[in-house]
PDB file of C-alpha atoms in Angstrom:
ATOM      1  CA  UNK A   1      -0.400  26.719 -14.376  1.00 39.00           C
ATOM      2  CA  UNK A   2       3.364  27.020 -13.809  1.00 44.00           C
ATOM      3  CA  UNK A   3       5.361  27.122 -10.610  1.00 42.00           C
ATOM      4  CA  UNK A   4       6.930  30.402  -9.511  1.00 42.00           C
ATOM      5  CA  UNK A   5      10.555  30.714 -10.673  1.00 44.00           C
ATOM      6  CA  UNK A   6      12.033  30.408  -7.159  1.00 52.00           C
ATOM      7  CA  UNK A   7      10.008  27.350  -6.153  1.00 63.00           C
ATOM      8  CA  UNK A   8      11.986  24.082  -5.866  1.00 74.00           C
ATOM      9  CA  UNK A   9      10.633  21.618  -8.390  1.00 93.00           C
ATOM     10  CA  UNK A  10      10.245  17.897  -8.860  1.00 98.00           C
ATOM     11  CA  UNK A  11      11.413  17.241 -12.423  1.00 99.00           C
ATOM     12  CA  UNK A  12      10.611  14.359 -14.754  1.00 99.00           C
ATOM     13  CA  UNK A  13      13.535  14.330 -17.203  1.00 99.00           C
ATOM     14  CA  UNK A  14      13.510  12.394 -20.479  1.00 98.00           C
ATOM     15  CA  UNK A  15      10.885  10.840 -22.715  1.00 97.00           C
ATOM     16  CA  UNK A  16       7.353  12.184 -23.172  1.00 97.00           C
ATOM     17  CA  UNK A  17       5.269   9.663 -25.092  1.00 94.00           C
ATOM     18  CA  UNK A  18       1.739   9.055 -26.228  1.00 94.00           C
ATOM     19  CA  UNK A  19       0.739   5.472 -25.394  1.00 88.00           C
ATOM     20  CA  UNK A  20      -1.320   4.339 -28.381  1.00 90.00           C
ATOM     21  CA  UNK A  21      -3.866   1.754 -27.203  1.00 84.00           C
ATOM     22  CA  UNK A  22      -6.340   0.041 -29.536  1.00 84.00           C
ATOM     23  CA  UNK A  23      -9.107   2.027 -27.808  1.00 85.00           C
ATOM     24  CA  UNK A  24      -7.317   5.384 -27.923  1.00 90.00           C
ATOM     25  CA  UNK A  25      -4.223   7.276 -26.772  1.00 92.00           C
ATOM     26  CA  UNK A  26      -2.999   8.237 -23.312  1.00 90.00           C
ATOM     27  CA  UNK A  27      -0.138  10.550 -22.397  1.00 93.00           C
ATOM     28  CA  UNK A  28       2.753   8.706 -20.797  1.00 92.00           C
ATOM     29  CA  UNK A  29       6.481   8.167 -20.513  1.00 93.00           C
ATOM     30  CA  UNK A  30       7.984   7.288 -17.125  1.00 95.00           C
ATOM     31  CA  UNK A  31       9.415  10.764 -16.297  1.00 97.00           C
ATOM     32  CA  UNK A  32       6.118  12.426 -17.228  1.00 97.00           C
ATOM     33  CA  UNK A  33       4.151   9.900 -15.158  1.00 96.00           C
ATOM     34  CA  UNK A  34       6.504  10.511 -12.227  1.00 98.00           C
ATOM     35  CA  UNK A  35       6.016  14.276 -12.446  1.00 98.00           C
ATOM     36  CA  UNK A  36       2.230  13.901 -12.717  1.00 97.00           C
ATOM     37  CA  UNK A  37       1.954  11.732  -9.588  1.00 97.00           C
ATOM     38  CA  UNK A  38       4.321  14.076  -7.727  1.00 97.00           C
ATOM     39  CA  UNK A  39       1.979  16.963  -8.557  1.00 97.00           C
ATOM     40  CA  UNK A  40      -1.002  14.876  -7.465  1.00 96.00           C
ATOM     41  CA  UNK A  41       0.704  14.298  -4.103  1.00 96.00           C
ATOM     42  CA  UNK A  42       1.179  18.043  -3.635  1.00 94.00           C
ATOM     43  CA  UNK A  43       4.616  18.824  -5.059  1.00 96.00           C
ATOM     44  CA  UNK A  44       5.335  21.492  -7.651  1.00 97.00           C
ATOM     45  CA  UNK A  45       6.461  19.557 -10.702  1.00 98.00           C
ATOM     46  CA  UNK A  46       7.719  20.057 -14.241  1.00 98.00           C
ATOM     47  CA  UNK A  47       8.368  17.868 -17.268  1.00 98.00           C
ATOM     48  CA  UNK A  48      11.704  18.430 -19.016  1.00 99.00           C
ATOM     49  CA  UNK A  49      11.278  16.797 -22.406  1.00 99.00           C
ATOM     50  CA  UNK A  50      10.813  17.544 -26.096  1.00 99.00           C
ATOM     51  CA  UNK A  51       7.790  17.281 -28.391  1.00 99.00           C
ATOM     52  CA  UNK A  52       7.308  17.755 -32.110  1.00 99.00           C
ATOM     53  CA  UNK A  53       5.817  20.833 -33.708  1.00 99.00           C
ATOM     54  CA  UNK A  54       2.643  18.859 -34.329  1.00 98.00           C
ATOM     55  CA  UNK A  55      -0.867  18.256 -33.017  1.00 98.00           C
ATOM     56  CA  UNK A  56       0.243  15.560 -30.567  1.00 98.00           C
ATOM     57  CA  UNK A  57       2.890  17.895 -29.152  1.00 98.00           C
ATOM     58  CA  UNK A  58       0.398  20.700 -28.643  1.00 98.00           C
ATOM     59  CA  UNK A  59      -2.066  18.301 -27.047  1.00 98.00           C
ATOM     60  CA  UNK A  60       0.617  16.940 -24.710  1.00 98.00           C
ATOM     61  CA  UNK A  61       1.591  20.428 -23.547  1.00 98.00           C
ATOM     62  CA  UNK A  62      -2.046  21.329 -23.011  1.00 98.00           C
ATOM     63  CA  UNK A  63      -2.754  18.241 -20.930  1.00 95.00           C
ATOM     64  CA  UNK A  64       0.302  18.709 -18.751  1.00 97.00           C
ATOM     65  CA  UNK A  65      -0.579  22.338 -18.164  1.00 97.00           C
ATOM     66  CA  UNK A  66      -4.167  21.534 -17.229  1.00 96.00           C
ATOM     67  CA  UNK A  67      -2.859  18.971 -14.729  1.00 95.00           C
ATOM     68  CA  UNK A  68      -0.880  21.693 -12.959  1.00 96.00           C
ATOM     69  CA  UNK A  69       2.530  20.747 -14.318  1.00 97.00           C
ATOM     70  CA  UNK A  70       4.972  23.365 -15.522  1.00 96.00           C
ATOM     71  CA  UNK A  71       5.467  23.182 -19.294  1.00 96.00           C
ATOM     72  CA  UNK A  72       7.986  26.026 -19.371  1.00 96.00           C
ATOM     73  CA  UNK A  73      10.800  23.513 -19.959  1.00 98.00           C
ATOM     74  CA  UNK A  74       9.099  21.513 -22.706  1.00 98.00           C
ATOM     75  CA  UNK A  75      11.197  21.903 -25.858  1.00 99.00           C
ATOM     76  CA  UNK A  76       9.730  21.919 -29.380  1.00 99.00           C
ATOM     77  CA  UNK A  77      11.387  20.100 -32.289  1.00 98.00           C
ATOM     78  CA  UNK A  78      10.649  21.150 -35.858  1.00 98.00           C
ATOM     79  CA  UNK A  79      12.204  18.066 -37.459  1.00 98.00           C
ATOM     80  CA  UNK A  80      11.143  15.089 -35.334  1.00 98.00           C
ATOM     81  CA  UNK A  81       7.629  14.069 -34.280  1.00 98.00           C
ATOM     82  CA  UNK A  82       6.186  13.782 -30.797  1.00 98.00           C
ATOM     83  CA  UNK A  83       6.959  10.350 -29.382  1.00 97.00           C
ATOM     84  CA  UNK A  84       4.449   7.509 -29.627  1.00 96.00           C
ATOM     85  CA  UNK A  85       4.454   3.895 -28.496  1.00 90.00           C
ATOM     86  CA  UNK A  86       2.148   1.043 -29.416  1.00 89.00           C
ATOM     87  CA  UNK A  87       0.735  -0.636 -26.300  1.00 80.00           C
ATOM     88  CA  UNK A  88      -0.838  -4.053 -25.861  1.00 79.00           C
ATOM     89  CA  UNK A  89      -2.166  -5.225 -22.494  1.00 75.00           C
ATOM     90  CA  UNK A  90      -1.524  -8.860 -21.550  1.00 76.00           C
ATOM     91  CA  UNK A  91      -3.867 -11.299 -19.837  1.00 72.00           C
ATOM     92  CA  UNK A  92      -2.753 -10.232 -16.354  1.00 72.00           C
ATOM     93  CA  UNK A  93      -2.804  -6.475 -16.963  1.00 67.00           C
ATOM     94  CA  UNK A  94       0.887  -6.236 -17.849  1.00 72.00           C
ATOM     95  CA  UNK A  95       1.749  -3.809 -20.686  1.00 70.00           C
ATOM     96  CA  UNK A  96       3.793  -4.676 -23.784  1.00 77.00           C
ATOM     97  CA  UNK A  97       5.375  -1.734 -25.621  1.00 77.00           C
ATOM     98  CA  UNK A  98       6.662  -1.002 -29.121  1.00 84.00           C
ATOM     99  CA  UNK A  99       8.478   2.336 -28.946  1.00 88.00           C
ATOM    100  CA  UNK A 100       8.869   4.362 -32.145  1.00 90.00           C
ATOM    101  CA  UNK A 101      12.360   5.527 -33.142  1.00 92.00           C
ATOM    102  CA  UNK A 102      13.648   9.037 -33.842  1.00 95.00           C
ATOM    103  CA  UNK A 103      11.116  10.882 -31.728  1.00 98.00           C
ATOM    104  CA  UNK A 104      11.490  14.462 -30.558  1.00 98.00           C
ATOM    105  CA  UNK A 105      12.577  13.376 -27.069  1.00 98.00           C
ATOM    106  CA  UNK A 106      15.558  11.549 -28.610  1.00 98.00           C
ATOM    107  CA  UNK A 107      17.032  14.991 -29.328  1.00 98.00           C
ATOM    108  CA  UNK A 108      16.933  16.795 -25.987  1.00 99.00           C
ATOM    109  CA  UNK A 109      19.058  19.967 -26.008  1.00 99.00           C
ATOM    110  CA  UNK A 110      21.119  21.383 -23.165  1.00 99.00           C
ATOM    111  CA  UNK A 111      19.989  25.010 -22.944  1.00 98.00           C
ATOM    112  CA  UNK A 112      20.375  27.909 -20.484  1.00 98.00           C
ATOM    113  CA  UNK A 113      16.740  27.375 -19.427  1.00 98.00           C
ATOM    114  CA  UNK A 114      17.455  23.744 -18.561  1.00 99.00           C
ATOM    115  CA  UNK A 115      20.626  24.727 -16.710  1.00 98.00           C
ATOM    116  CA  UNK A 116      18.492  27.097 -14.610  1.00 97.00           C
ATOM    117  CA  UNK A 117      15.971  24.312 -14.018  1.00 97.00           C
ATOM    118  CA  UNK A 118      18.706  21.894 -12.920  1.00 98.00           C
ATOM    119  CA  UNK A 119      19.813  24.391 -10.295  1.00 96.00           C
ATOM    120  CA  UNK A 120      16.258  24.621  -8.916  1.00 96.00           C
ATOM    121  CA  UNK A 121      15.439  20.938  -8.973  1.00 98.00           C
ATOM    122  CA  UNK A 122      14.862  19.358  -5.564  1.00 98.00           C
ATOM    123  CA  UNK A 123      14.141  15.978  -7.178  1.00 99.00           C
ATOM    124  CA  UNK A 124      14.977  14.690 -10.660  1.00 99.00           C
ATOM    125  CA  UNK A 125      13.700  11.378 -12.013  1.00 99.00           C
ATOM    126  CA  UNK A 126      15.337   9.948 -15.120  1.00 98.00           C
ATOM    127  CA  UNK A 127      15.549   6.523 -16.694  1.00 97.00           C
ATOM    128  CA  UNK A 128      17.176   4.395 -19.353  1.00 94.00           C
ATOM    129  CA  UNK A 129      14.858   4.740 -22.346  1.00 93.00           C
ATOM    130  CA  UNK A 130      15.401   8.504 -22.508  1.00 95.00           C
ATOM    131  CA  UNK A 131      19.128   7.885 -23.043  1.00 96.00           C
ATOM    132  CA  UNK A 132      18.869   5.633 -26.092  1.00 94.00           C
ATOM    133  CA  UNK A 133      20.414   8.268 -28.406  1.00 95.00           C
ATOM    134  CA  UNK A 134      23.705  10.053 -27.639  1.00 96.00           C
ATOM    135  CA  UNK A 135      22.165  13.529 -28.041  1.00 96.00           C
ATOM    136  CA  UNK A 136      19.604  12.944 -25.304  1.00 98.00           C
ATOM    137  CA  UNK A 137      22.015  10.939 -23.165  1.00 97.00           C
ATOM    138  CA  UNK A 138      24.566  13.771 -23.080  1.00 98.00           C
ATOM    139  CA  UNK A 139      21.859  16.318 -22.245  1.00 99.00           C
ATOM    140  CA  UNK A 140      20.454  14.195 -19.411  1.00 99.00           C
ATOM    141  CA  UNK A 141      23.921  13.673 -17.958  1.00 98.00           C
ATOM    142  CA  UNK A 142      24.674  17.410 -18.204  1.00 98.00           C
ATOM    143  CA  UNK A 143      21.403  18.159 -16.413  1.00 99.00           C
ATOM    144  CA  UNK A 144      22.174  15.758 -13.577  1.00 99.00           C
ATOM    145  CA  UNK A 145      25.701  17.099 -13.183  1.00 98.00           C
ATOM    146  CA  UNK A 146      24.302  20.643 -12.878  1.00 99.00           C
ATOM    147  CA  UNK A 147      21.913  19.862 -10.000  1.00 98.00           C
ATOM    148  CA  UNK A 148      22.562  20.921  -6.426  1.00 97.00           C
ATOM    149  CA  UNK A 149      24.566  18.597  -4.207  1.00 97.00           C
ATOM    150  CA  UNK A 150      21.495  18.006  -2.009  1.00 97.00           C
ATOM    151  CA  UNK A 151      19.141  17.223  -4.911  1.00 98.00           C
ATOM    152  CA  UNK A 152      17.549  13.787  -4.971  1.00 99.00           C
ATOM    153  CA  UNK A 153      18.503  12.220  -8.310  1.00 99.00           C
ATOM    154  CA  UNK A 154      16.340   9.128  -8.792  1.00 99.00           C
ATOM    155  CA  UNK A 155      17.424   6.678 -11.484  1.00 99.00           C
ATOM    156  CA  UNK A 156      14.477   4.492 -12.509  1.00 97.00           C
ATOM    157  CA  UNK A 157      16.118   1.548 -14.253  1.00 96.00           C
ATOM    158  CA  UNK A 158      14.516  -0.222 -17.213  1.00 89.00           C
ATOM    159  CA  UNK A 159      16.742  -2.846 -18.806  1.00 86.00           C
ATOM    160  CA  UNK A 160      14.227  -4.149 -21.348  1.00 73.00           C
ATOM    161  CA  UNK A 161      15.916  -2.069 -24.028  1.00 68.00           C
ATOM    162  CA  UNK A 162      18.838  -3.633 -25.892  1.00 69.00           C
ATOM    163  CA  UNK A 163      20.682  -0.347 -26.447  1.00 74.00           C
ATOM    164  CA  UNK A 164      21.665  -0.042 -22.790  1.00 82.00           C
ATOM    165  CA  UNK A 165      25.280  -0.984 -22.005  1.00 89.00           C
ATOM    166  CA  UNK A 166      27.147  -1.662 -18.739  1.00 93.00           C
ATOM    167  CA  UNK A 167      29.019   1.623 -19.222  1.00 94.00           C
ATOM    168  CA  UNK A 168      25.783   3.617 -19.574  1.00 94.00           C
ATOM    169  CA  UNK A 169      24.319   1.864 -16.548  1.00 96.00           C
ATOM    170  CA  UNK A 170      27.381   2.606 -14.415  1.00 97.00           C
ATOM    171  CA  UNK A 171      27.481   6.250 -15.522  1.00 97.00           C
ATOM    172  CA  UNK A 172      23.797   6.724 -14.643  1.00 98.00           C
ATOM    173  CA  UNK A 173      24.313   5.118 -11.233  1.00 98.00           C
ATOM    174  CA  UNK A 174      27.249   7.440 -10.494  1.00 98.00           C
ATOM    175  CA  UNK A 175      25.045  10.447 -11.253  1.00 98.00           C
ATOM    176  CA  UNK A 176      22.261   9.193  -8.949  1.00 99.00           C
ATOM    177  CA  UNK A 177      21.522   9.311  -5.250  1.00 99.00           C
ATOM    178  CA  UNK A 178      18.604   6.835  -5.345  1.00 99.00           C
ATOM    179  CA  UNK A 179      18.098   3.918  -7.712  1.00 99.00           C
ATOM    180  CA  UNK A 180      14.861   1.994  -8.259  1.00 99.00           C
ATOM    181  CA  UNK A 181      14.758  -1.289 -10.110  1.00 97.00           C
ATOM    182  CA  UNK A 182      12.734  -4.470 -10.012  1.00 96.00           C
ATOM    183  CA  UNK A 183      14.021  -7.841  -8.861  1.00 95.00           C
ATOM    184  CA  UNK A 184      14.757  -9.063 -12.399  1.00 95.00           C
ATOM    185  CA  UNK A 185      16.572  -5.841 -13.266  1.00 96.00           C
ATOM    186  CA  UNK A 186      18.645  -6.138 -10.089  1.00 97.00           C
ATOM    187  CA  UNK A 187      19.845  -9.561 -11.252  1.00 96.00           C
ATOM    188  CA  UNK A 188      20.593  -8.210 -14.755  1.00 95.00           C
ATOM    189  CA  UNK A 189      22.376  -5.138 -13.396  1.00 96.00           C
ATOM    190  CA  UNK A 190      24.481  -7.293 -11.066  1.00 97.00           C
ATOM    191  CA  UNK A 191      25.560  -9.390 -14.044  1.00 96.00           C
ATOM    192  CA  UNK A 192      26.276  -6.369 -16.246  1.00 95.00           C
ATOM    193  CA  UNK A 193      28.316  -4.698 -13.513  1.00 97.00           C
ATOM    194  CA  UNK A 194      30.007  -7.949 -12.417  1.00 97.00           C
ATOM    195  CA  UNK A 195      28.899  -7.581  -8.805  1.00 97.00           C
ATOM    196  CA  UNK A 196      30.010 -10.283  -6.380  1.00 95.00           C
ATOM    197  CA  UNK A 197      27.111 -10.353  -3.898  1.00 94.00           C
ATOM    198  CA  UNK A 198      24.354 -12.975  -3.910  1.00 91.00           C
ATOM    199  CA  UNK A 199      20.715 -12.325  -3.009  1.00 95.00           C
ATOM    200  CA  UNK A 200      18.667  -9.125  -3.246  1.00 97.00           C
ATOM    201  CA  UNK A 201      19.719  -7.586   0.067  1.00 98.00           C
ATOM    202  CA  UNK A 202      23.461  -8.121  -0.351  1.00 98.00           C
ATOM    203  CA  UNK A 203      23.385  -7.092  -4.023  1.00 98.00           C
ATOM    204  CA  UNK A 204      21.530  -3.896  -3.102  1.00 98.00           C
ATOM    205  CA  UNK A 205      24.124  -3.212  -0.397  1.00 98.00           C
ATOM    206  CA  UNK A 206      26.963  -3.712  -2.869  1.00 98.00           C
ATOM    207  CA  UNK A 207      25.310  -1.278  -5.312  1.00 98.00           C
ATOM    208  CA  UNK A 208      24.835   1.190  -2.471  1.00 98.00           C
ATOM    209  CA  UNK A 209      28.502   1.203  -1.549  1.00 98.00           C
ATOM    210  CA  UNK A 210      29.979   0.895  -5.031  1.00 98.00           C
ATOM    211  CA  UNK A 211      28.130   3.934  -6.403  1.00 98.00           C
ATOM    212  CA  UNK A 212      27.838   5.966  -3.184  1.00 97.00           C
ATOM    213  CA  UNK A 213      24.042   5.885  -3.293  1.00 99.00           C
ATOM    214  CA  UNK A 214      21.660   7.063  -0.592  1.00 98.00           C
ATOM    215  CA  UNK A 215      19.083   4.342  -1.230  1.00 99.00           C
ATOM    216  CA  UNK A 216      18.388   1.287  -3.380  1.00 99.00           C
ATOM    217  CA  UNK A 217      14.732   0.366  -3.941  1.00 99.00           C
ATOM    218  CA  UNK A 218      13.936  -3.113  -5.270  1.00 99.00           C
ATOM    219  CA  UNK A 219      10.324  -3.551  -6.369  1.00 98.00           C
ATOM    220  CA  UNK A 220       8.716  -6.993  -6.402  1.00 96.00           C
ATOM    221  CA  UNK A 221       5.378  -6.372  -8.098  1.00 90.00           C
ATOM    222  CA  UNK A 222       2.493  -7.746  -6.041  1.00 90.00           C
ATOM    223  CA  UNK A 223       5.016  -8.906  -3.405  1.00 95.00           C
ATOM    224  CA  UNK A 224       5.927  -5.382  -2.360  1.00 97.00           C
ATOM    225  CA  UNK A 225       9.445  -3.990  -2.172  1.00 99.00           C
ATOM    226  CA  UNK A 226      12.802  -3.844  -0.424  1.00 99.00           C
ATOM    227  CA  UNK A 227      14.449  -0.547   0.520  1.00 99.00           C
ATOM    228  CA  UNK A 228      18.126  -0.544   1.475  1.00 99.00           C
ATOM    229  CA  UNK A 229      20.034   2.437   2.851  1.00 98.00           C
ATOM    230  CA  UNK A 230      23.278   2.702   4.792  1.00 96.00           C
ATOM    231  CA  UNK A 231      22.827   0.696   7.960  1.00 92.00           C
ATOM    232  CA  UNK A 232      19.123  -0.016   7.420  1.00 98.00           C
ATOM    233  CA  UNK A 233      16.811  -2.158   5.302  1.00 99.00           C
ATOM    234  CA  UNK A 234      13.030  -2.493   5.175  1.00 99.00           C
ATOM    235  CA  UNK A 235      10.771  -4.977   3.412  1.00 99.00           C
ATOM    236  CA  UNK A 236       7.096  -4.355   2.708  1.00 99.00           C
ATOM    237  CA  UNK A 237       4.817  -7.201   1.534  1.00 98.00           C
ATOM    238  CA  UNK A 238       2.709  -4.925  -0.662  1.00 97.00           C
ATOM    239  CA  UNK A 239      -1.046  -4.313  -0.569  1.00 96.00           C
ATOM    240  CA  UNK A 240      -3.567  -6.749  -1.951  1.00 93.00           C
ATOM    241  CA  UNK A 241      -5.322  -5.353  -5.029  1.00 91.00           C
ATOM    242  CA  UNK A 242      -8.696  -6.963  -5.591  1.00 86.00           C
ATOM    243  CA  UNK A 243      -9.225  -5.748  -9.132  1.00 85.00           C
ATOM    244  CA  UNK A 244      -6.368  -4.542 -11.320  1.00 88.00           C
ATOM    245  CA  UNK A 245      -7.328  -2.072 -14.045  1.00 83.00           C
ATOM    246  CA  UNK A 246      -3.847  -2.147 -15.618  1.00 80.00           C
ATOM    247  CA  UNK A 247      -0.259  -2.047 -14.386  1.00 84.00           C
ATOM    248  CA  UNK A 248       0.863   0.915 -16.484  1.00 85.00           C
ATOM    249  CA  UNK A 249       2.671   3.525 -14.398  1.00 92.00           C
ATOM    250  CA  UNK A 250       2.575   1.630 -11.086  1.00 95.00           C
ATOM    251  CA  UNK A 251       6.358   1.713 -10.818  1.00 95.00           C
ATOM    252  CA  UNK A 252       6.389   5.420 -11.662  1.00 97.00           C
ATOM    253  CA  UNK A 253       3.797   6.080  -8.939  1.00 97.00           C
ATOM    254  CA  UNK A 254       5.862   4.074  -6.453  1.00 98.00           C
ATOM    255  CA  UNK A 255       8.943   6.124  -7.349  1.00 98.00           C
ATOM    256  CA  UNK A 256       7.102   9.453  -7.056  1.00 98.00           C
ATOM    257  CA  UNK A 257       5.691   8.561  -3.647  1.00 98.00           C
ATOM    258  CA  UNK A 258       9.088   7.319  -2.473  1.00 98.00           C
ATOM    259  CA  UNK A 259      10.757  10.581  -3.507  1.00 98.00           C
ATOM    260  CA  UNK A 260       7.933  12.557  -1.863  1.00 97.00           C
ATOM    261  CA  UNK A 261       8.630  10.732   1.418  1.00 97.00           C
ATOM    262  CA  UNK A 262      12.431  10.871   1.264  1.00 97.00           C
ATOM    263  CA  UNK A 263      12.373  14.594   0.587  1.00 95.00           C
ATOM    264  CA  UNK A 264      10.416  15.059   3.824  1.00 94.00           C
ATOM    265  CA  UNK A 265      12.765  12.944   5.913  1.00 95.00           C
ATOM    266  CA  UNK A 266      10.262  10.130   6.495  1.00 97.00           C
ATOM    267  CA  UNK A 267      11.560   6.913   8.116  1.00 97.00           C
ATOM    268  CA  UNK A 268      12.457   4.104   5.739  1.00 98.00           C
ATOM    269  CA  UNK A 269       9.554   1.846   6.794  1.00 98.00           C
ATOM    270  CA  UNK A 270       6.975   4.617   6.364  1.00 98.00           C
ATOM    271  CA  UNK A 271       8.441   5.598   2.996  1.00 98.00           C
ATOM    272  CA  UNK A 272       8.167   1.994   1.859  1.00 99.00           C
ATOM    273  CA  UNK A 273       4.570   1.705   3.072  1.00 98.00           C
ATOM    274  CA  UNK A 274       3.421   4.932   1.415  1.00 98.00           C
ATOM    275  CA  UNK A 275       5.167   4.089  -1.869  1.00 98.00           C
ATOM    276  CA  UNK A 276       3.507   0.658  -1.956  1.00 98.00           C
ATOM    277  CA  UNK A 277       0.132   2.175  -1.100  1.00 98.00           C
ATOM    278  CA  UNK A 278       0.347   4.702  -3.937  1.00 98.00           C
ATOM    279  CA  UNK A 279       1.575   2.094  -6.432  1.00 97.00           C
ATOM    280  CA  UNK A 280      -1.217  -0.303  -5.445  1.00 97.00           C
ATOM    281  CA  UNK A 281      -3.822   2.447  -5.735  1.00 97.00           C
ATOM    282  CA  UNK A 282      -2.664   3.248  -9.257  1.00 96.00           C
ATOM    283  CA  UNK A 283      -3.149  -0.403 -10.254  1.00 94.00           C
ATOM    284  CA  UNK A 284      -6.867   0.068  -9.567  1.00 94.00           C
ATOM    285  CA  UNK A 285      -7.016   3.041 -11.948  1.00 93.00           C
ATOM    286  CA  UNK A 286      -7.050   3.133 -15.735  1.00 84.00           C
ATOM    287  CA  UNK A 287      -3.842   4.604 -17.103  1.00 83.00           C
ATOM    288  CA  UNK A 288      -0.847   6.196 -15.395  1.00 87.00           C
ATOM    289  CA  UNK A 289      -2.310   9.681 -14.825  1.00 90.00           C
ATOM    290  CA  UNK A 290      -5.700   9.388 -13.091  1.00 91.00           C
ATOM    291  CA  UNK A 291      -7.402  12.120 -11.106  1.00 91.00           C
ATOM    292  CA  UNK A 292      -7.807  11.889  -7.333  1.00 93.00           C
ATOM    293  CA  UNK A 293      -9.777  13.929  -4.810  1.00 94.00           C
ATOM    294  CA  UNK A 294      -8.167  15.392  -1.643  1.00 94.00           C
ATOM    295  CA  UNK A 295      -9.614  12.618   0.543  1.00 96.00           C
ATOM    296  CA  UNK A 296      -7.922   9.968  -1.614  1.00 95.00           C
ATOM    297  CA  UNK A 297      -4.587  11.779  -1.482  1.00 96.00           C
ATOM    298  CA  UNK A 298      -4.858  12.124   2.303  1.00 96.00           C
ATOM    299  CA  UNK A 299      -5.505   8.386   2.607  1.00 95.00           C
ATOM    300  CA  UNK A 300      -2.562   7.543   0.344  1.00 96.00           C
ATOM    301  CA  UNK A 301      -0.222   9.745   2.400  1.00 97.00           C
ATOM    302  CA  UNK A 302      -1.543   8.579   5.780  1.00 94.00           C
ATOM    303  CA  UNK A 303       1.138   8.828   8.456  1.00 92.00           C
ATOM    304  CA  UNK A 304       3.368  11.132   6.441  1.00 88.00           C
ATOM    305  CA  UNK A 305       1.661  14.363   7.508  1.00 69.00           C
ATOM    306  CA  UNK A 306       2.428  13.488  11.119  1.00 57.00           C
ATOM    307  CA  UNK A 307       6.164  13.559  10.471  1.00 55.00           C
TER     308      UNK A 307
END
């Protein structure tokens, strides 16, 4: 099902990928995962990406539609295949990826439909991988520039990819209002951008001021996260997870829950708690797009409905 045209949307912008595990394939890609969890939490959501004119592309569109996500803005490419990535899970549940080149999502096009979507978007999540080719990078930047001034533009940093440059990082930060990155990426970003601050808190504050951001979120894996806004900071120790299924999509779930909270004006500490709770819950599930009943969603969002 698709959202009504006038409904503000949460948009996952960028790569749409099939994760190819030894035991089978799962639909993924950080923006798609973000949109899926946003829909699970009760937001209207859409995926803005591109698939091939092939069986995997048709299957991806079908799965997104059945999950309640709008597929109206899913482009089709007749020359390049739907994106795939080989996945291997390490001893501690951590994923290792081998992303195929020249996939359909590398060739995102700026169209009138996407310009209309940008104007409706209440939240947009984008990352680094989706910008590896200039065609997609220019389209993503055009999309972000066309959003409303009050839109939440969440940049989910991933610096594992060698193609990313300091200039691309700085440009993405300037187009953002919220940035999420892990502790290692914060150190790498500080080096790439030649920041002067030392320590997570002060580095996050320097990023905040330098790029006129609303919020910097630093994730620490099992040790929780740090949120830094103007004049406020909050640390959460994370939730203990007794049995990890896999860690795929936990950061995307954290980001989706954080955006869900920020959009509703939740206090920083509550936003941090809910985001950690959702990310920890996903670690107990297999894959990045599990199902959840209303009781589970209510538990994950505990405290937020009282705001």
